[in-house]
mmCIF file of C-alpha atoms and ligand atoms in Angstrom:
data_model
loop_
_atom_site.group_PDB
_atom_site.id
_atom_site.type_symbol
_atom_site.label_atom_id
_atom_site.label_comp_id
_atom_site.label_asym_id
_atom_site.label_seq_id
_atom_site.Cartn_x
_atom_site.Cartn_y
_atom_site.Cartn_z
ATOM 1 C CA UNK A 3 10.169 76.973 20.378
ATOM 2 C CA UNK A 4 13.375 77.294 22.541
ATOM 3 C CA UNK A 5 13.179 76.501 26.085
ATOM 4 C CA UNK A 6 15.451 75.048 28.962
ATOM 5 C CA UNK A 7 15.369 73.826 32.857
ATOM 6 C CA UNK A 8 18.702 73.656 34.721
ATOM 7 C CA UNK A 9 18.974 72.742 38.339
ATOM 8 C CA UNK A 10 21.667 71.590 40.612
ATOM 9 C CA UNK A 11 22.156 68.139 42.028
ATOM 10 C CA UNK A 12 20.779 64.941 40.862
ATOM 11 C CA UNK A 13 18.128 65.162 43.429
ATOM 12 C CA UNK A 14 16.480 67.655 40.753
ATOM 13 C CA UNK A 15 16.030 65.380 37.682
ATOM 14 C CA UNK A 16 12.225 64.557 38.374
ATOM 15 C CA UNK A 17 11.371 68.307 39.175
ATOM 16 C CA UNK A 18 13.304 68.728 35.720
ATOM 17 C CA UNK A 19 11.279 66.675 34.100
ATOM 18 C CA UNK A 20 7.880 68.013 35.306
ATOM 19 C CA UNK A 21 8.740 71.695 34.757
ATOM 20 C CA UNK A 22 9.974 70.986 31.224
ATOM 21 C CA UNK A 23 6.330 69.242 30.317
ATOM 22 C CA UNK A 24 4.965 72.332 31.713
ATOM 23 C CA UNK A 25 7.407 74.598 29.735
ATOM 24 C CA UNK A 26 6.452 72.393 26.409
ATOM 25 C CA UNK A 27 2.632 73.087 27.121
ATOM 26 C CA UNK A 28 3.279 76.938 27.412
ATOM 27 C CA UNK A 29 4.032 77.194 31.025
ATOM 28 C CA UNK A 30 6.041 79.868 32.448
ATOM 29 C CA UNK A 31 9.832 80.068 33.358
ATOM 30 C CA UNK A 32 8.636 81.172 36.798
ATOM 31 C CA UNK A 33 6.022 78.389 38.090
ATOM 32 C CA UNK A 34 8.750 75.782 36.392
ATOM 33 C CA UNK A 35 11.107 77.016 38.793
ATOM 34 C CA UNK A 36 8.839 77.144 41.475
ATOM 35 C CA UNK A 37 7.641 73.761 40.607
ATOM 36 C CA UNK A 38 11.669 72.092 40.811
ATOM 37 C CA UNK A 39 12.186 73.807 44.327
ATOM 38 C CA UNK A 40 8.899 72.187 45.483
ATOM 39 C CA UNK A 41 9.772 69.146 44.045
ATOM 40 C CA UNK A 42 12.543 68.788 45.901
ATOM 41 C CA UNK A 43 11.548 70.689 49.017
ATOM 42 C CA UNK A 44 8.940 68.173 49.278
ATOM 43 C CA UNK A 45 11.829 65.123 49.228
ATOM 44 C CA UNK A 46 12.444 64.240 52.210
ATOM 45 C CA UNK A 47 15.362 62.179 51.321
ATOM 46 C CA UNK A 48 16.909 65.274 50.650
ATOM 47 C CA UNK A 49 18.384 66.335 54.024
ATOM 48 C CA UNK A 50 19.304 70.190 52.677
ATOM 49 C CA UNK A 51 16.264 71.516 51.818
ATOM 50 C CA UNK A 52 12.725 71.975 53.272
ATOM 51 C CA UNK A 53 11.055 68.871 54.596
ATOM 52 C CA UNK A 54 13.347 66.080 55.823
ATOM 53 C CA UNK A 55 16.544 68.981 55.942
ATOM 54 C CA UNK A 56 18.888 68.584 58.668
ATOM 55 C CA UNK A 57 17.886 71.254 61.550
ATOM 56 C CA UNK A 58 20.213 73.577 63.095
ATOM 57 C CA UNK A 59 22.069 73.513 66.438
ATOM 58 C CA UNK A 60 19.067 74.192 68.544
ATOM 59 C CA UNK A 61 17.130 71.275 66.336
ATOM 60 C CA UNK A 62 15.115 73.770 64.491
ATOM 61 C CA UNK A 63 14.481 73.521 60.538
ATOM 62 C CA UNK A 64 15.045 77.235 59.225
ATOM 63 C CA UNK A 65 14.578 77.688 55.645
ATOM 64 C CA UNK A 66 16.183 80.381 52.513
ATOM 65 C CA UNK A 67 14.392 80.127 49.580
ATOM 66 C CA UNK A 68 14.301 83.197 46.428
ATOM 67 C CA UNK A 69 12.555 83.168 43.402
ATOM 68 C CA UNK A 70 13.699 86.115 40.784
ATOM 69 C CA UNK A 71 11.682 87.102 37.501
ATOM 70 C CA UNK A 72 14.237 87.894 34.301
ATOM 71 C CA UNK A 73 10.985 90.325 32.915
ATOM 72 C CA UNK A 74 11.540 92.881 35.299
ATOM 73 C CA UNK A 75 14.044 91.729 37.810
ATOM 74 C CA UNK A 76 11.120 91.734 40.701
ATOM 75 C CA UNK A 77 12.837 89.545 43.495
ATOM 76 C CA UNK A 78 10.792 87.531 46.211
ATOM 77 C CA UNK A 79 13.123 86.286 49.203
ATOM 78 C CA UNK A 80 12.378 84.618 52.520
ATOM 79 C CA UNK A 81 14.648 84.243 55.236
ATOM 80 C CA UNK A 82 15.276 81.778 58.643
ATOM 81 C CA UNK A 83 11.526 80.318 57.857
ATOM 82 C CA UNK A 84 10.573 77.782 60.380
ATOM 83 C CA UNK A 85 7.517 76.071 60.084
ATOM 84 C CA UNK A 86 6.533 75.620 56.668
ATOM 85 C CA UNK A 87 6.985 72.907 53.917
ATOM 86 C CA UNK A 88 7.316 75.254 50.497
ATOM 87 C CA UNK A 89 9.599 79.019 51.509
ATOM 88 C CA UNK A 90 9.729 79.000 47.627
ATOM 89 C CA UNK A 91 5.977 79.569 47.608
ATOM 90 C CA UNK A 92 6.419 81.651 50.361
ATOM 91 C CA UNK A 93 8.960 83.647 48.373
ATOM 92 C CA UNK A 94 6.642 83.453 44.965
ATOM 93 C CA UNK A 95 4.443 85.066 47.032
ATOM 94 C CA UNK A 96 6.717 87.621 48.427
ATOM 95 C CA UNK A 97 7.565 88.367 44.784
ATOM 96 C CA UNK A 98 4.328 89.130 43.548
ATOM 97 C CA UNK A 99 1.796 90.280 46.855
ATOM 98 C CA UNK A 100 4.412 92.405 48.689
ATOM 99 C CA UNK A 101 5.653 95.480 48.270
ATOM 100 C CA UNK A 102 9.139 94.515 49.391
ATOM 101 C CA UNK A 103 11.701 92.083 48.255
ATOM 102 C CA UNK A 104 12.774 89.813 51.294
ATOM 103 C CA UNK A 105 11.346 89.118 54.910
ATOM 104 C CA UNK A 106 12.618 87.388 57.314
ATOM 105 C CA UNK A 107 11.940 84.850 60.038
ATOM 106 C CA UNK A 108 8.745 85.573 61.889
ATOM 107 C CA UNK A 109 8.419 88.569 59.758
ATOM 108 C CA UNK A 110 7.968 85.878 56.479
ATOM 109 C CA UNK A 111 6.215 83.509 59.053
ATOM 110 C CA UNK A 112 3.423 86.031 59.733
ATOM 111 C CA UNK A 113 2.904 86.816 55.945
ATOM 112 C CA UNK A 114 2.663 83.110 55.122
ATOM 113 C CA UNK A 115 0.163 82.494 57.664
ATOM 114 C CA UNK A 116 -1.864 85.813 56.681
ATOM 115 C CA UNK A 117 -2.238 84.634 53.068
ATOM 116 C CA UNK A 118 -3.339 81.298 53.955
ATOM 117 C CA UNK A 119 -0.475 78.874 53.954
ATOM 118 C CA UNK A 120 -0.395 75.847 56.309
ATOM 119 C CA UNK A 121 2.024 75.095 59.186
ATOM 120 C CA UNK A 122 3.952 71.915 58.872
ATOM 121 C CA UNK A 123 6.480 69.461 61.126
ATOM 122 C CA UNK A 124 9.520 69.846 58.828
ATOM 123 C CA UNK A 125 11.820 67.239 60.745
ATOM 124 C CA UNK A 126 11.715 63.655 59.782
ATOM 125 C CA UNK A 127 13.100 60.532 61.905
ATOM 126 C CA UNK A 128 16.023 60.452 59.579
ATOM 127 C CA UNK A 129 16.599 64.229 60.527
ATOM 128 C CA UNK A 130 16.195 63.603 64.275
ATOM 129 C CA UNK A 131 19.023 61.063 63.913
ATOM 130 C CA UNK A 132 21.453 62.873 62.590
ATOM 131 C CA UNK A 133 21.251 65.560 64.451
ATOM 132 C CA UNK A 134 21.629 63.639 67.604
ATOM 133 C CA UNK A 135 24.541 62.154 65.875
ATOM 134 C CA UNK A 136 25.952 65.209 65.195
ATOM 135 C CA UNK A 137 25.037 66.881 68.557
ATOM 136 C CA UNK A 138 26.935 63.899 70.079
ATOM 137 C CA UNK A 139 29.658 64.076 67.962
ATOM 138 C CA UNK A 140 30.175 67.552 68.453
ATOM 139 C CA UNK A 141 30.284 67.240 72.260
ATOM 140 C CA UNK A 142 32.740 64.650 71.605
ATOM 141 C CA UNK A 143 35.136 66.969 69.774
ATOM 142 C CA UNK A 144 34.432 69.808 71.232
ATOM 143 C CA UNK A 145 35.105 70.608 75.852
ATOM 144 C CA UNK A 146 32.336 72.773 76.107
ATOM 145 C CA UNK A 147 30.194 71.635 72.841
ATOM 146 C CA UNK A 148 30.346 74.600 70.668
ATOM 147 C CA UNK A 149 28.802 73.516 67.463
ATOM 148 C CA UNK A 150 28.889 75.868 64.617
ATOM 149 C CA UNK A 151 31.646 78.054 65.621
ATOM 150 C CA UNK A 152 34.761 79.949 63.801
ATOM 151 C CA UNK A 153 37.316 77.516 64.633
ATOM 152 C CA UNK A 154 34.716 74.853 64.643
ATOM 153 C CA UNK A 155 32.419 74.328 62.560
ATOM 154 C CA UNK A 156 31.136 71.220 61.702
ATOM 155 C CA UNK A 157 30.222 72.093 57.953
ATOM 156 C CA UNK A 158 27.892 69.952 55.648
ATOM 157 C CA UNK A 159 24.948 69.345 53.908
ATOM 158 C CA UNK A 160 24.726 73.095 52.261
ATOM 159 C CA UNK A 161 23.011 71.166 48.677
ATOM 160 C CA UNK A 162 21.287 74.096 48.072
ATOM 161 C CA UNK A 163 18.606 73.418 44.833
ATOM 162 C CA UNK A 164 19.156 75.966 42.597
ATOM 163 C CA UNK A 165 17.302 76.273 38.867
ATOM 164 C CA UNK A 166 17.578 78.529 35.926
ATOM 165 C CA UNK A 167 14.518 78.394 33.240
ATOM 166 C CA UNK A 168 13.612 79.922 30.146
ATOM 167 C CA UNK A 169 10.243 79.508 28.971
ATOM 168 C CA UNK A 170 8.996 79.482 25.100
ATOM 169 C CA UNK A 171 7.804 82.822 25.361
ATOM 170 C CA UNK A 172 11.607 83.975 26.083
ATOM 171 C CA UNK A 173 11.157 84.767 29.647
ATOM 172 C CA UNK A 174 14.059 83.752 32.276
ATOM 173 C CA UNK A 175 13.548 82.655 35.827
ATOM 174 C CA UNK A 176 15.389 81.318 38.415
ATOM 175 C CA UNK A 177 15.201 80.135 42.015
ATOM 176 C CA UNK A 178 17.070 78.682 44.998
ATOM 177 C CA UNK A 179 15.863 76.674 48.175
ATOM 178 C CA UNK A 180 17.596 75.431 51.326
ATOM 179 C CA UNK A 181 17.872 74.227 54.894
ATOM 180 C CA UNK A 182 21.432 75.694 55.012
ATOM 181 C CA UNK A 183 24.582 74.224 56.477
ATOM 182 C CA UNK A 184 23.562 71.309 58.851
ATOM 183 C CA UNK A 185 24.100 72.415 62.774
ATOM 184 C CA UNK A 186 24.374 76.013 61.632
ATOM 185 C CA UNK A 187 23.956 78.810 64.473
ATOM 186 C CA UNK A 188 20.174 79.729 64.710
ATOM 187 C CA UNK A 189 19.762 83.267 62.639
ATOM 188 C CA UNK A 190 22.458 81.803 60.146
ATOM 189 C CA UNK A 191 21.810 82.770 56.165
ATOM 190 C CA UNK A 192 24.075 81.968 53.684
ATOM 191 C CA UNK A 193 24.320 82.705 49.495
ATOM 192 C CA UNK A 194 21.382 80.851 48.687
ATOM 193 C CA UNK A 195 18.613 83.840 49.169
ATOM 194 C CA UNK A 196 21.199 86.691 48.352
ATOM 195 C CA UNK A 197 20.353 88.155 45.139
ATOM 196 C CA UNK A 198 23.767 88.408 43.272
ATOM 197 C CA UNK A 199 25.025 85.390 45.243
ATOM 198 C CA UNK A 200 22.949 83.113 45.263
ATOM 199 C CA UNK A 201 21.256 83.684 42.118
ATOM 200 C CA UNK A 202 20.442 85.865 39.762
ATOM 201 C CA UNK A 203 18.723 86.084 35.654
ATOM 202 C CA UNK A 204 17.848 89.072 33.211
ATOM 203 C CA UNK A 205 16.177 88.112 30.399
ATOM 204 C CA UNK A 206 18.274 90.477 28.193
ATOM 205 C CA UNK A 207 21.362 88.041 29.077
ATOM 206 C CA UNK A 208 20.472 85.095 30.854
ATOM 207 C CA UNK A 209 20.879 83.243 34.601
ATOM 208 C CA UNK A 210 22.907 81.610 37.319
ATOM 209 C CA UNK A 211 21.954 79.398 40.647
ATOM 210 C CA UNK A 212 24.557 78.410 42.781
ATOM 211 C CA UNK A 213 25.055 75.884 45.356
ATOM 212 C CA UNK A 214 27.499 75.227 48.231
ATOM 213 C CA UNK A 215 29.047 76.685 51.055
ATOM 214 C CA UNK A 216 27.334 80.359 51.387
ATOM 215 C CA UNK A 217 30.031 81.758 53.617
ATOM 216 C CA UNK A 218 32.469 81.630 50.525
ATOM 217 C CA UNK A 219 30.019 82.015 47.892
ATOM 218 C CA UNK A 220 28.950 85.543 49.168
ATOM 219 C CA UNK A 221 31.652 86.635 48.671
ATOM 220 C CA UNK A 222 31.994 86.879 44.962
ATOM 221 C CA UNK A 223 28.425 87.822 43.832
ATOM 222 C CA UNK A 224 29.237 84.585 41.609
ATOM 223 C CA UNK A 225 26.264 84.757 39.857
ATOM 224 C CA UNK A 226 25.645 88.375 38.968
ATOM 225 C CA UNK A 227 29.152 88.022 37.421
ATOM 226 C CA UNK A 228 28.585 84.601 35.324
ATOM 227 C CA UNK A 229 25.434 86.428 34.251
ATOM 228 C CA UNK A 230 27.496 89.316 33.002
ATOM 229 C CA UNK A 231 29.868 87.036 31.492
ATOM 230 C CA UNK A 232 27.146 85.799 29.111
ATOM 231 C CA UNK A 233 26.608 89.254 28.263
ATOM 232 C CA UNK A 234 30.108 89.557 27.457
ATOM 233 C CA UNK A 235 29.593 86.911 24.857
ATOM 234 C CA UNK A 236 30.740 84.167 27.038
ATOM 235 C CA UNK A 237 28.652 81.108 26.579
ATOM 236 C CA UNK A 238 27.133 79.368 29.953
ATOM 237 C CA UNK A 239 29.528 76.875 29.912
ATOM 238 C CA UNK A 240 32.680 79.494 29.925
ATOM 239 C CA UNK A 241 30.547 81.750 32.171
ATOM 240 C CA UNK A 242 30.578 78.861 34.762
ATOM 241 C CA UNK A 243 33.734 77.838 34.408
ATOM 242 C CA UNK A 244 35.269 81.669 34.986
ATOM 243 C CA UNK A 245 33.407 82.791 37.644
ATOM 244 C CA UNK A 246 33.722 79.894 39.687
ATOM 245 C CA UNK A 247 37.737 79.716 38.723
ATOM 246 C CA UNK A 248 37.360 83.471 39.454
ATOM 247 C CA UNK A 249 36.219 83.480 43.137
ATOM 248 C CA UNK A 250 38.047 80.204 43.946
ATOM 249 C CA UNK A 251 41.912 81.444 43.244
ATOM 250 C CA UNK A 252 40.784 84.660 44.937
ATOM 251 C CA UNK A 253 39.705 83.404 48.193
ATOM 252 C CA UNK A 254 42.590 80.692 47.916
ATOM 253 C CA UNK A 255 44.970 83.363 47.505
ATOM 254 C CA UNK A 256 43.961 85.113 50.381
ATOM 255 C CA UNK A 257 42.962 82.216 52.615
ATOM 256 C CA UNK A 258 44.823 78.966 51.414
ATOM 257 C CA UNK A 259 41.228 77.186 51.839
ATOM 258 C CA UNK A 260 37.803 77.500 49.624
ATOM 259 C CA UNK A 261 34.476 75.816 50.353
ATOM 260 C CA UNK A 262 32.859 74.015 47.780
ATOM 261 C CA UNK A 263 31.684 76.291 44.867
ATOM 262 C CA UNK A 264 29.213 75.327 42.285
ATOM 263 C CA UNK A 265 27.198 77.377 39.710
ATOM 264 C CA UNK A 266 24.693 76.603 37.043
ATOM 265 C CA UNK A 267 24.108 79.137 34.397
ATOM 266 C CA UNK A 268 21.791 79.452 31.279
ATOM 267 C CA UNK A 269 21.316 81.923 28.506
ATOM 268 C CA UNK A 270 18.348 83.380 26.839
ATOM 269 C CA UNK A 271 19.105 80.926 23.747
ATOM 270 C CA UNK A 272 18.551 77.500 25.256
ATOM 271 C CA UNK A 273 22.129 76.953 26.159
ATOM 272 C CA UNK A 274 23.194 75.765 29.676
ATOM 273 C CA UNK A 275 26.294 74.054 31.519
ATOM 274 C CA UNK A 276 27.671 74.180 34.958
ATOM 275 C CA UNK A 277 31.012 74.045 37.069
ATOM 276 C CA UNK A 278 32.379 73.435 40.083
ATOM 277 C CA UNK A 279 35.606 73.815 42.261
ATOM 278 C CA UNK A 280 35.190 70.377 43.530
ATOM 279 C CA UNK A 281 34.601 66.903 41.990
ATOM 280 C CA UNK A 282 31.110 65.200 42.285
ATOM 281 C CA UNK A 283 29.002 68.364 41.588
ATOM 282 C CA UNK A 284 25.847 66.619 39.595
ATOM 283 C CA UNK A 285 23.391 68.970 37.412
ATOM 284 C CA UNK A 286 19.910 68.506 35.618
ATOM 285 C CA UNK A 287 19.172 69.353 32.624
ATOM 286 C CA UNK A 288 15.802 69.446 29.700
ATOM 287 C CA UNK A 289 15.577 71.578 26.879
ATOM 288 C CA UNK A 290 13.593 71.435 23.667
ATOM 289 C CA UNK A 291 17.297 70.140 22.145
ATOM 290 C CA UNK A 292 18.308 67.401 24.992
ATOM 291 C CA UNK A 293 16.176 65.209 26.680
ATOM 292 C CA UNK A 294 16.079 65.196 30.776
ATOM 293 C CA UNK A 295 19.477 64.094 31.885
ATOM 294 C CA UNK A 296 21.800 64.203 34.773
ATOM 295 C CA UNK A 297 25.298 65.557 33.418
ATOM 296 C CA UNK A 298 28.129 64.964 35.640
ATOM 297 C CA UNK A 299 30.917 68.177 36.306
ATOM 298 C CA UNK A 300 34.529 67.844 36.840
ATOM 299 C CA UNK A 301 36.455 70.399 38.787
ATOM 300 C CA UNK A 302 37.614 72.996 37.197
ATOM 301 C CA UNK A 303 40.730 73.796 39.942
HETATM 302 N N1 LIG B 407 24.524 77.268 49.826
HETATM 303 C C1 LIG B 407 23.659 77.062 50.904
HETATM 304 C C2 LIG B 407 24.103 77.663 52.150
HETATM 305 O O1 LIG B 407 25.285 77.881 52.376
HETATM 306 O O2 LIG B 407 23.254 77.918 52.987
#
């Protein structure tokens, strides 16, 4: 009985660990990664996604999230979501009540309220402080206090959760959730809840989640093109390691300057690994061959 869970960041281990129990008692790949999002959405010590995630410049938490099935490549997507605690149950929902593939901002807002979801107060103390921090700090560096602009923009906290699953019954899921890049314009999406980009999985191959800084990452389709590297014969590992070497030296080329880049990628056989253009990029990990574990990624540039 072959299965696996693969998410990014540390923060992911104990939603790792509860989707692969439910995996091992003949779950499927799509509620585990539904469950790992929610998991961490539902952190709020994570200040990048969902509940406790650091607003943007007007102080308002807008959420990505996307859930994709590897059966039959339906997609569910939400978009700028303010005012709920789970978009990846939003975007579940999206997937399988609606006849399209993404909404966005009121638009996804509406639909969640219509099918019963509950409103919630997404920013936290610790969120309220540093974004007054930041605001300040931005005023400080800034004349007239632009924020998030092209020649200034204060650029963090894009830890996008992104997980990969396969399931015993050899179906593929994956899934990605996020608050976005702290102090980002209002309106501002980035790779996370781009199919292609942010992730993507066919069951006939395998899947990829990415994480980092969407206005570089959506520009390769990085995860469409690990995923066809596994069909290639690549194994995740190499897949990782090429695409993200791939889009890296391209946009360095060009640009002399890359955001952080980081993909994790699975195949229909159990296998996973991960990569990254930077150094301290942290994955989790469970199959039915390796026990839950946090495995550490060195750059690959
Ligand atoms: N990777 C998350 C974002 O850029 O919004």
């Amino acid at each position: 009985m072959t299965w696996s869970v693969i998410a990014t960041w540390k923060f992911s281990i104990d939603g790792v660990k509860a989707a692969g129990k439910l995996i091992e008692d003949g779950g499927k790949s799509l509620d585990a990664v539904e469950l790992v999002a929610r998991y961490v959405e539902d952190d709020p010590s994570v200040d990048s996604v969902g509940y406790g995630g650091i607003p943007n410049i007007e102080g308002e938490v807008e959420l990505d999230a996307a859930i994709m099935n590897g059966e039959d490549l339906s997609i569910g997507v939400v978009m700028g979501v303010k005012g709920y605690k789970n978009p990846i149950s939003i975007a579940r929902k999206v997937l399988t009540d609606s006849p399209h593939n993404i909404l966005i901002g009121q638009g996804a807002e509406e639909f969640a309220a219509r099918i019963g979801f509950e409103k919630a107060i997404l920013l936290t103390d610790e969120s309220i402080k540093k974004w007054l921090e930041r605001k300040k700090q931005l005023a400080t560096s800034s004349k007239e206090n632009k924020g998030c602009n092209k020649e200034n923009c204060d650029i963090y906290g894009h830890d996008t959760v992104g997980i990969v699953a396969l399931d015993i019954f050899k179906n593929m899921a994956c899934a990605t959730s996020t608050s976005g890049i702290a102090m980002k314009q209002r309106g501002r999406v980035g790779d996370s809840p781009l199919v292609g980009s942010g992730f993507y999985v066919d069951n006939y191959i395998g899947g990829a989640a990415a994480t980092g800084l969407g206005e570089d990452i959506m520009k390769g389709c990085i995860c469409f093109y690990a995923v066809q590297l596994m069909g290639e014969g690549y194994s995740p590992q190499e897949a990782a390691e090429l695409a993200v070497k791939k889009i890296h030296y391209r946009l360095f080329e060009k640009n002399g300057k890359v955001g952080n880049i980081a993909i994790v990628c699975a195949d229909n056989k159990g296998n996973f690994g991960g990569a990254a253009n930077h150094e301290g990029f942290e994955y989790a990990a469970a199959s039915d061959k390796t026990l839950p574990a946090i495995y550490k990624v060195k750059s690959v540039v």
